[in-house]
Short mmCIF file of N, CA and C in Angstrom, two decimals:
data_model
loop_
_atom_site.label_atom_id
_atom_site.label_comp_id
_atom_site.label_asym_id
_atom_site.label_seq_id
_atom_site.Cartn_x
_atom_site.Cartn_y
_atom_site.Cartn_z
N UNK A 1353 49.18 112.66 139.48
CA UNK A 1353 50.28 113.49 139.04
C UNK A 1353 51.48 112.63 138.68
N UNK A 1354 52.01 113.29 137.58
CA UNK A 1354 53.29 112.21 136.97
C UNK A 1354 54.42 112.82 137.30
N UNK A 1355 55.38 112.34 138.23
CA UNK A 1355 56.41 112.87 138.61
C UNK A 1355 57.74 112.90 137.66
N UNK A 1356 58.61 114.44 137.56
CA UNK A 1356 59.04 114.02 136.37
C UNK A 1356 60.80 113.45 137.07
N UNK A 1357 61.46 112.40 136.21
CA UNK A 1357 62.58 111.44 136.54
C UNK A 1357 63.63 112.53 136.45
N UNK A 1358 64.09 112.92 137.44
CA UNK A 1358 65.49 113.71 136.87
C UNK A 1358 66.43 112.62 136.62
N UNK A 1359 67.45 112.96 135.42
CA UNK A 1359 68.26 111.84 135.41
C UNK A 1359 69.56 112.15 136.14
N UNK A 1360 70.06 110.80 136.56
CA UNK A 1360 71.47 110.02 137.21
C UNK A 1360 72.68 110.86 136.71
N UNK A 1361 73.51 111.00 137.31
CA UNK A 1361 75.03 111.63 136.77
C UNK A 1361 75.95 110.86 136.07
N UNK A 1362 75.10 109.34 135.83
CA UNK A 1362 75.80 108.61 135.09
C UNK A 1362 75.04 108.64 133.87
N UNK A 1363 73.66 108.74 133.87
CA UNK A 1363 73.08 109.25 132.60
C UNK A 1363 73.25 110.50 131.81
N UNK A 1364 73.65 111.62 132.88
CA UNK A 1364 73.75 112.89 132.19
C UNK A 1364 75.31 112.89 131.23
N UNK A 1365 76.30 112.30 131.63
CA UNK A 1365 77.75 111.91 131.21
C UNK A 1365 77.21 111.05 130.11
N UNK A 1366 76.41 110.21 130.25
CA UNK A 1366 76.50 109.18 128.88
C UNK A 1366 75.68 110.17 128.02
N UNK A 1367 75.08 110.99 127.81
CA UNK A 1367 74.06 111.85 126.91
C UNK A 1367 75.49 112.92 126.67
N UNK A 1368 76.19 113.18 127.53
CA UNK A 1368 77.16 114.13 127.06
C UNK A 1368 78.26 113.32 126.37
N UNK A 1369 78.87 111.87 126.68
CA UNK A 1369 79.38 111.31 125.48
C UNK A 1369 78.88 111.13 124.20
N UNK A 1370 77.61 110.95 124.17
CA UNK A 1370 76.81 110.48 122.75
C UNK A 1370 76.84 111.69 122.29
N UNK A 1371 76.62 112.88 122.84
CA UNK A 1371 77.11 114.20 122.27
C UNK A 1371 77.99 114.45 121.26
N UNK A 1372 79.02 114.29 122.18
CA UNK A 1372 80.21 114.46 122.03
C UNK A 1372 81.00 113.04 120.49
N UNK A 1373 80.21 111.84 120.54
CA UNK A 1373 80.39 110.96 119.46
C UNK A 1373 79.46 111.74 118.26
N UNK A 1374 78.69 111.95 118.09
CA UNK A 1374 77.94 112.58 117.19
C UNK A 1374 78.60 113.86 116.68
N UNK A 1375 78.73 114.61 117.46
CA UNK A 1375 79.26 115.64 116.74
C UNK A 1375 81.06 115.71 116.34
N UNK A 1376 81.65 114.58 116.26
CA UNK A 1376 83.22 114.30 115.57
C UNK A 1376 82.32 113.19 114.55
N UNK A 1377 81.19 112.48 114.94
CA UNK A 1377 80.73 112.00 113.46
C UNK A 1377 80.60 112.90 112.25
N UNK A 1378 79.70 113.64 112.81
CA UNK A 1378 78.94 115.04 112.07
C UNK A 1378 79.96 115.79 111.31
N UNK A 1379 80.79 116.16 112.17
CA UNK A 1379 81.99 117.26 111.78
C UNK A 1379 82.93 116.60 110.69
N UNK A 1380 83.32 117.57 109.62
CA UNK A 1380 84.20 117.58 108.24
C UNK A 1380 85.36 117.29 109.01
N UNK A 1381 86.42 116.90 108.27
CA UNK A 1381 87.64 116.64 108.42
C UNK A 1381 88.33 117.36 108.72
N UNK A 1382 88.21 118.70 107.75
CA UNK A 1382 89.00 120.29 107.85
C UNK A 1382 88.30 120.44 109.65
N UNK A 1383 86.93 120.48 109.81
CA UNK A 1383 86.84 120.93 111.26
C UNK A 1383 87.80 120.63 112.68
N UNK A 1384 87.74 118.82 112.00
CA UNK A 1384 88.20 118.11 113.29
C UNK A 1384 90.06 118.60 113.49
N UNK A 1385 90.46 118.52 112.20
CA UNK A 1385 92.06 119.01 112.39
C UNK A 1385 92.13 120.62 112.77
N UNK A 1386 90.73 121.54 112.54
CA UNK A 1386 91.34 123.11 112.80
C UNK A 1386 91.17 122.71 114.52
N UNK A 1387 90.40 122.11 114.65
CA UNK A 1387 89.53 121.81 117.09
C UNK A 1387 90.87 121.07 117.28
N UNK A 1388 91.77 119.62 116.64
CA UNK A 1388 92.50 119.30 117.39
C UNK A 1388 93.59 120.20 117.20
N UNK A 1389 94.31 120.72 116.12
CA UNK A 1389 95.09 121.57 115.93
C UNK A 1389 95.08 122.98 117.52
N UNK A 1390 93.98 123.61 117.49
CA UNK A 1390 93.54 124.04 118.19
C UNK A 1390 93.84 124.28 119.57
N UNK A 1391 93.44 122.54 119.93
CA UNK A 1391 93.54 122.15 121.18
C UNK A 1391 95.43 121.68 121.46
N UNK A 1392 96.09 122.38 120.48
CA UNK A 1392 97.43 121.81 120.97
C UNK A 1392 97.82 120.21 120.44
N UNK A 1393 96.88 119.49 120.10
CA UNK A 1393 97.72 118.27 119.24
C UNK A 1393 97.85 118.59 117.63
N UNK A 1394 98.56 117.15 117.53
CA UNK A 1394 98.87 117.12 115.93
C UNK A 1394 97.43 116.16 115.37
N UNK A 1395 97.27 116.91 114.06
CA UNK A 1395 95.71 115.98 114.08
C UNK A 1395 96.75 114.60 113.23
N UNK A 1396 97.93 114.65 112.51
CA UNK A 1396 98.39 113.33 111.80
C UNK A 1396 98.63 112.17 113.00
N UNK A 1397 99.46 112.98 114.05
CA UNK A 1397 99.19 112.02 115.01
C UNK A 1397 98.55 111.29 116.08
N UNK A 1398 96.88 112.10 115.94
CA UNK A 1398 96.03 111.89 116.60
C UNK A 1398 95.40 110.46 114.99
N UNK A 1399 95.82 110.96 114.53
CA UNK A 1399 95.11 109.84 112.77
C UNK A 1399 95.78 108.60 113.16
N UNK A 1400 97.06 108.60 113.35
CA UNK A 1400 97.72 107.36 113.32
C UNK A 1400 97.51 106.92 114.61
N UNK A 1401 97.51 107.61 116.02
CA UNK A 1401 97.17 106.93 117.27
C UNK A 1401 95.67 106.10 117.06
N UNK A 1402 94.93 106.76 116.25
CA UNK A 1402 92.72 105.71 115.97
C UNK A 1402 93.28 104.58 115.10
N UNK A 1403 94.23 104.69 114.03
CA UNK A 1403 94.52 103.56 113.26
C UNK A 1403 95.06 102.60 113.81
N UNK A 1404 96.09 102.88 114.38
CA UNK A 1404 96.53 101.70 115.79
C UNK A 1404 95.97 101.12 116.47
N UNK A 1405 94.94 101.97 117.07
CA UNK A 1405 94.00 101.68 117.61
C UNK A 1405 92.92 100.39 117.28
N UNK A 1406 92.36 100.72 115.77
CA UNK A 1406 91.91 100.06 115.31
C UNK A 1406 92.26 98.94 114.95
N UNK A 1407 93.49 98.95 114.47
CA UNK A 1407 94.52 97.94 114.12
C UNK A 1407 94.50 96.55 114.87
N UNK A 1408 94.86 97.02 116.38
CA UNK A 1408 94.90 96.05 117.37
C UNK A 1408 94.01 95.34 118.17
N UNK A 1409 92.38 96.25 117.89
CA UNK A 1409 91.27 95.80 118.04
C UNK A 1409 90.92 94.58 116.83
N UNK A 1410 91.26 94.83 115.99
CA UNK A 1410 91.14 94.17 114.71
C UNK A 1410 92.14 92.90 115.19
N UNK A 1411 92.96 92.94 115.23
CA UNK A 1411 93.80 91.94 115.10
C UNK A 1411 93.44 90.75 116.65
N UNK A 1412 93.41 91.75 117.47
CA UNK A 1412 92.56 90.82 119.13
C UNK A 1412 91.40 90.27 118.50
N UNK A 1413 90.66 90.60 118.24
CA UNK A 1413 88.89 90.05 117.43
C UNK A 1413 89.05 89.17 116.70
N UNK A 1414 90.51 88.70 115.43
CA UNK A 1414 91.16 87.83 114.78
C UNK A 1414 91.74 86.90 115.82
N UNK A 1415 92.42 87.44 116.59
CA UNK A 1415 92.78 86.30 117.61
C UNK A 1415 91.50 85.50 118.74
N UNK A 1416 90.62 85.77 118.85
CA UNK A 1416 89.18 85.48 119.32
C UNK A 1416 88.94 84.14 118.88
N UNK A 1417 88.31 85.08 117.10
CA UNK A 1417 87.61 84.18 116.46
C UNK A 1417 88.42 82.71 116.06
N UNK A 1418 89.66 82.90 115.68
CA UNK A 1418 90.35 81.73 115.67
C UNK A 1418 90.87 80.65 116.98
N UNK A 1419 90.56 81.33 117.80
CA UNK A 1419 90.29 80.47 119.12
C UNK A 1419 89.70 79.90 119.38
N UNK A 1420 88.19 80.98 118.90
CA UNK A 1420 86.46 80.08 118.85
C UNK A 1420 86.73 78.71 118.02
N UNK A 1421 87.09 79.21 116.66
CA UNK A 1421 87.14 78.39 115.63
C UNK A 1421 87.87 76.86 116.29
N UNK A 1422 89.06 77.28 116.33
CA UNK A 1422 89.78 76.12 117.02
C UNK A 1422 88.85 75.02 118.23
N UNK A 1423 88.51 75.54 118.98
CA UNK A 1423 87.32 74.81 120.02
C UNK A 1423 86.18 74.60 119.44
N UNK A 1424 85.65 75.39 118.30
CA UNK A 1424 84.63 74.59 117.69
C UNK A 1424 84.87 73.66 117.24
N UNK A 1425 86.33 73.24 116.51
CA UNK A 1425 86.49 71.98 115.47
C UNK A 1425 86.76 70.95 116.60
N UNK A 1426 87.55 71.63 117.26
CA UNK A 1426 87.85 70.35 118.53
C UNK A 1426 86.69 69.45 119.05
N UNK A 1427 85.57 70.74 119.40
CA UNK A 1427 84.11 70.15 120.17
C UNK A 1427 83.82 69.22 118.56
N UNK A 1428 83.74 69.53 117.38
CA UNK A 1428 83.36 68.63 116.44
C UNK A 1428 83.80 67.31 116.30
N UNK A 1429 85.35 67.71 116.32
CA UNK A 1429 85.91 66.35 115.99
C UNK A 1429 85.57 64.88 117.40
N UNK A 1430 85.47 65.91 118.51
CA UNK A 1430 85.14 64.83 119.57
C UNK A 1430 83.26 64.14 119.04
N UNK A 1431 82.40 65.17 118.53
CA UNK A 1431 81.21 64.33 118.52
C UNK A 1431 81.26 63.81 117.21
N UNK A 1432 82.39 63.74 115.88
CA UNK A 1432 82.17 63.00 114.75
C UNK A 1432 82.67 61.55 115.16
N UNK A 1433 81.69 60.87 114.61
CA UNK A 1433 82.06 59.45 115.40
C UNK A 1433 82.90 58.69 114.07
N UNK A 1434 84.06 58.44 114.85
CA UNK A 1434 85.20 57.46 113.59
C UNK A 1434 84.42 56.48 113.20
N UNK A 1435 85.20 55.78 111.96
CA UNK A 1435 84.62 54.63 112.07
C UNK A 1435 85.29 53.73 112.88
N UNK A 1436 84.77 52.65 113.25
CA UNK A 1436 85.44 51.59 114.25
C UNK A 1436 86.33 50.33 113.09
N UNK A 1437 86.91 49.90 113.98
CA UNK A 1437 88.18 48.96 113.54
C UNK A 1437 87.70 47.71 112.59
N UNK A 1438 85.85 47.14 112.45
CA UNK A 1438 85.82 45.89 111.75
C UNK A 1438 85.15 46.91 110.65
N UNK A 1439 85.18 47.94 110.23
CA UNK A 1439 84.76 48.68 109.56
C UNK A 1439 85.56 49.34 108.88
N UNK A 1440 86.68 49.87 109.39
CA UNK A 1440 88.06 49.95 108.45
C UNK A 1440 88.97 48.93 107.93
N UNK A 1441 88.45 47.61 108.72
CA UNK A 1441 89.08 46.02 107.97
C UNK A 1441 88.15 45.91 106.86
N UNK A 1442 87.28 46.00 106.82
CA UNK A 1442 86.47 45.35 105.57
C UNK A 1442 86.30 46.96 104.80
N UNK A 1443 86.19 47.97 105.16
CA UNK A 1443 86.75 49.07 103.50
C UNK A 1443 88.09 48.53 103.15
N UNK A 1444 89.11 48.40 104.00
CA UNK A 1444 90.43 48.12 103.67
C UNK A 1444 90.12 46.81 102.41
N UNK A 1445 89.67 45.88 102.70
CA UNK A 1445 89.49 44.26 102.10
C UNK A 1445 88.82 44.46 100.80
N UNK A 1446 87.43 45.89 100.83
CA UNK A 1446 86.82 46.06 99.25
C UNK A 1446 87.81 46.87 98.49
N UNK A 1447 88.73 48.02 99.54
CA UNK A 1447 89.71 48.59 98.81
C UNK A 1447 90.65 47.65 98.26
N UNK A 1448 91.26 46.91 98.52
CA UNK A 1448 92.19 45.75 98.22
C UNK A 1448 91.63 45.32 96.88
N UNK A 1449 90.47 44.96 97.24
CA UNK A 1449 89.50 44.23 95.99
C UNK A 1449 89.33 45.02 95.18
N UNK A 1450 88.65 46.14 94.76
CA UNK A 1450 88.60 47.32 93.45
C UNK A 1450 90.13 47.49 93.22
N UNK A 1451 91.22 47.73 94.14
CA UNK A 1451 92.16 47.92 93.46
C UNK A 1451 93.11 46.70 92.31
N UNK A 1452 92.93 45.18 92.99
CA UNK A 1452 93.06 43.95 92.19
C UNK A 1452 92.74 43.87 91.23
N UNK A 1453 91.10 44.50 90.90
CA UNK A 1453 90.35 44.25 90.24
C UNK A 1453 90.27 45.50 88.95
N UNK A 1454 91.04 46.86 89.24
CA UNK A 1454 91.20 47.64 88.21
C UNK A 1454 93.06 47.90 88.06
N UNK A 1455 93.53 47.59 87.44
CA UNK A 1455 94.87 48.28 87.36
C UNK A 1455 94.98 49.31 87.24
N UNK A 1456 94.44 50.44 86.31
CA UNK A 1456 94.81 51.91 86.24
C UNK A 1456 93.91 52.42 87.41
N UNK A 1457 93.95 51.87 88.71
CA UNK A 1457 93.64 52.87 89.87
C UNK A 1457 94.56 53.10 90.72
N UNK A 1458 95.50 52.69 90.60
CA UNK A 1458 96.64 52.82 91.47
C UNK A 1458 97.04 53.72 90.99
N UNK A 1459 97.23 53.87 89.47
CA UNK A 1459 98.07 55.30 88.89
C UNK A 1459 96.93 56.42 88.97
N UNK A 1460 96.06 56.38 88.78
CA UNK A 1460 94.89 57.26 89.37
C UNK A 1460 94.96 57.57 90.53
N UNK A 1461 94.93 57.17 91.44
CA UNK A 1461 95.27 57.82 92.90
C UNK A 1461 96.74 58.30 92.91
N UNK A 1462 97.74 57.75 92.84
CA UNK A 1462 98.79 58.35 92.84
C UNK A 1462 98.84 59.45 92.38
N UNK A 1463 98.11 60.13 91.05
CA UNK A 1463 98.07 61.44 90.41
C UNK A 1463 96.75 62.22 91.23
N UNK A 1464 96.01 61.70 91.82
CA UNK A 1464 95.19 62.46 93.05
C UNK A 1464 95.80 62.76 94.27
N UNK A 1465 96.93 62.01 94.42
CA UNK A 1465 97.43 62.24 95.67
C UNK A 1465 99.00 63.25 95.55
N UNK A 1466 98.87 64.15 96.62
CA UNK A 1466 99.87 65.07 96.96
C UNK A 1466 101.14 64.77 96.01
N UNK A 1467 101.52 65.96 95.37
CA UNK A 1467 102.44 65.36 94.09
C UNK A 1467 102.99 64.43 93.73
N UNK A 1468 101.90 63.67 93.34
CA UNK A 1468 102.10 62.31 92.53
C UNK A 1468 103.26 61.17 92.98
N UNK A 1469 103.06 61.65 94.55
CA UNK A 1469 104.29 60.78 94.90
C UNK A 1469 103.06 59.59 95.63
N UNK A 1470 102.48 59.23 95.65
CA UNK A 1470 101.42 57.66 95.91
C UNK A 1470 100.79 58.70 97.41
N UNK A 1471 99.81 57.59 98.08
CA UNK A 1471 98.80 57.84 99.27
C UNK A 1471 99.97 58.24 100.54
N UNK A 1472 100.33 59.12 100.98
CA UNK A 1472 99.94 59.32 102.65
C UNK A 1472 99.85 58.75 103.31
N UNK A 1473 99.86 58.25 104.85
CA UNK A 1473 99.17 57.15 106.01
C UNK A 1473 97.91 57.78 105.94
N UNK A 1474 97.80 59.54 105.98
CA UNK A 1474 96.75 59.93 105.99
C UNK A 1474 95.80 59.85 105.05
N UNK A 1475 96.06 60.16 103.87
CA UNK A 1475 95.48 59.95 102.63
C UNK A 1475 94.54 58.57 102.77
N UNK A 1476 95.46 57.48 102.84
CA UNK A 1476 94.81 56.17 103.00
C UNK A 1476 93.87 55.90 104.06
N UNK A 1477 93.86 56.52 105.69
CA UNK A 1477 93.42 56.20 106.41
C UNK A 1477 92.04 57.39 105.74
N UNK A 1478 91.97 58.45 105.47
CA UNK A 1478 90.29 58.88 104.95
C UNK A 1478 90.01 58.29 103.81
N UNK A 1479 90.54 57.86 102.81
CA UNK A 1479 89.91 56.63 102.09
C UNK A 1479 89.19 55.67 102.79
N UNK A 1480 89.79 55.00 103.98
CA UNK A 1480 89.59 53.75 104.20
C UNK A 1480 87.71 54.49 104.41
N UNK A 1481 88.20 55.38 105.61
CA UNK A 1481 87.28 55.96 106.61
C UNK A 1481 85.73 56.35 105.55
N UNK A 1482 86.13 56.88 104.37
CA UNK A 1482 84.67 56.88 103.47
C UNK A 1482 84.65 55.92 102.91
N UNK A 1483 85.43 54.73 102.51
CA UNK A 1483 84.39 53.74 101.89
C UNK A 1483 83.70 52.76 103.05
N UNK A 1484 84.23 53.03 104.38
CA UNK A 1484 83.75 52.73 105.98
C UNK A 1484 82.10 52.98 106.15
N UNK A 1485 82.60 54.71 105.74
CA UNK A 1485 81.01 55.14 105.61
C UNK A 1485 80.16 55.02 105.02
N UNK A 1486 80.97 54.86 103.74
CA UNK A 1486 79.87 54.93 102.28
C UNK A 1486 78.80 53.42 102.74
N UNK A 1487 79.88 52.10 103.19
CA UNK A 1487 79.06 50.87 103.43
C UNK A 1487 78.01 51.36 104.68
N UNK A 1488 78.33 51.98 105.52
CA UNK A 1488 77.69 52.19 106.43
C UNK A 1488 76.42 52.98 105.71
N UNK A 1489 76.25 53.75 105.20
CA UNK A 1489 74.67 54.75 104.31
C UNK A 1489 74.03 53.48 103.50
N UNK A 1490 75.01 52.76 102.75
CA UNK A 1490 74.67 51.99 102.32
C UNK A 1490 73.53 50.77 102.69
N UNK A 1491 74.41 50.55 103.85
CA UNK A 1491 73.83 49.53 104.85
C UNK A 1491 72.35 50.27 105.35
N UNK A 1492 72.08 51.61 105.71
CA UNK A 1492 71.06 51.87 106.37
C UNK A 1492 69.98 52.45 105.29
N UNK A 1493 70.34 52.60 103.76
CA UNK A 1493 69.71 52.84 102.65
C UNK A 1493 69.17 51.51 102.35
N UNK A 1494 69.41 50.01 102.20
CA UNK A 1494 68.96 48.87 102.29
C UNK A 1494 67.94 48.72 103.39
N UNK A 1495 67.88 48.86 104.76
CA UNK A 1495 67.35 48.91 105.63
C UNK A 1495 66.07 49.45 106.01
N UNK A 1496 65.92 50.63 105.01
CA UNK A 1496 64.81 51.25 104.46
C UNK A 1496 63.95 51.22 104.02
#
């Protein structure tokens, strides 16, 4: 014999919320304003109290994800490995050298770089840092 489960009073409440969500899904617009009207509220200001609502859920969930975001780049930037110091001396030394060696690259970067006013510390230091790398692929593309 299969005994039958009566359900929990916390199950019977959640079947009467899902109810109760379904049928303000279900229900027209005209319905929901004649039931809150009805019930003694204003349905404009029952509209603008869900938009608020929503609003600030929205905007907390924005404040989240840019938190996540933030600690993701952080956790990144700790496992991207810099390049090290005899590795930014010698990009520095080929940079030196292509630049000796072409004159119109100086005015070329200057018009690549942030309104044409010349390189950045920063600018220069991720230059250095990819032609760091570039030797470095380089180096392990030979190796191959």
């Amino acid at each position: 014999m299969r005994k039958s489960k009566k359900p929990t009073a916390r199950e019977e409440l959640e079947r009467i919320e899902d109810a109760l969500v379904e049928s303000i899904l279900i229900a027209s617009g005209d319905a929901l304003r004649e039931e809150l009207t009805a019930a003694g509220l204003d349905p404009d200001s029952c509209i603008a109290e869900v938009d608020a609502t929503i609003a600030v859920a929205k905007a907390e969930r924005a404040r989240e994800r840019l938190k996540q975001a933030r600690t993701e780049v952080a956790d990144w930037r700790k496992r991207e490995p810099k390049a090290n110091v005899t590795a930014l001396d010698a990009a520095r030394a080929k940079f030196e050298q292509l630049r000796s060696g072409d004159q119109g690259l100086k005015q070329r970067l200057m018009l690549a770089a942030r309104k044409g006013e010349g390189l950045s510390d920063s600018d220069m230091e991720g230059l250095l840092e990819d032609i760091a790398a570039l030797d470095e692929l380089e180096g392990k593309k030979e190796d191959e």
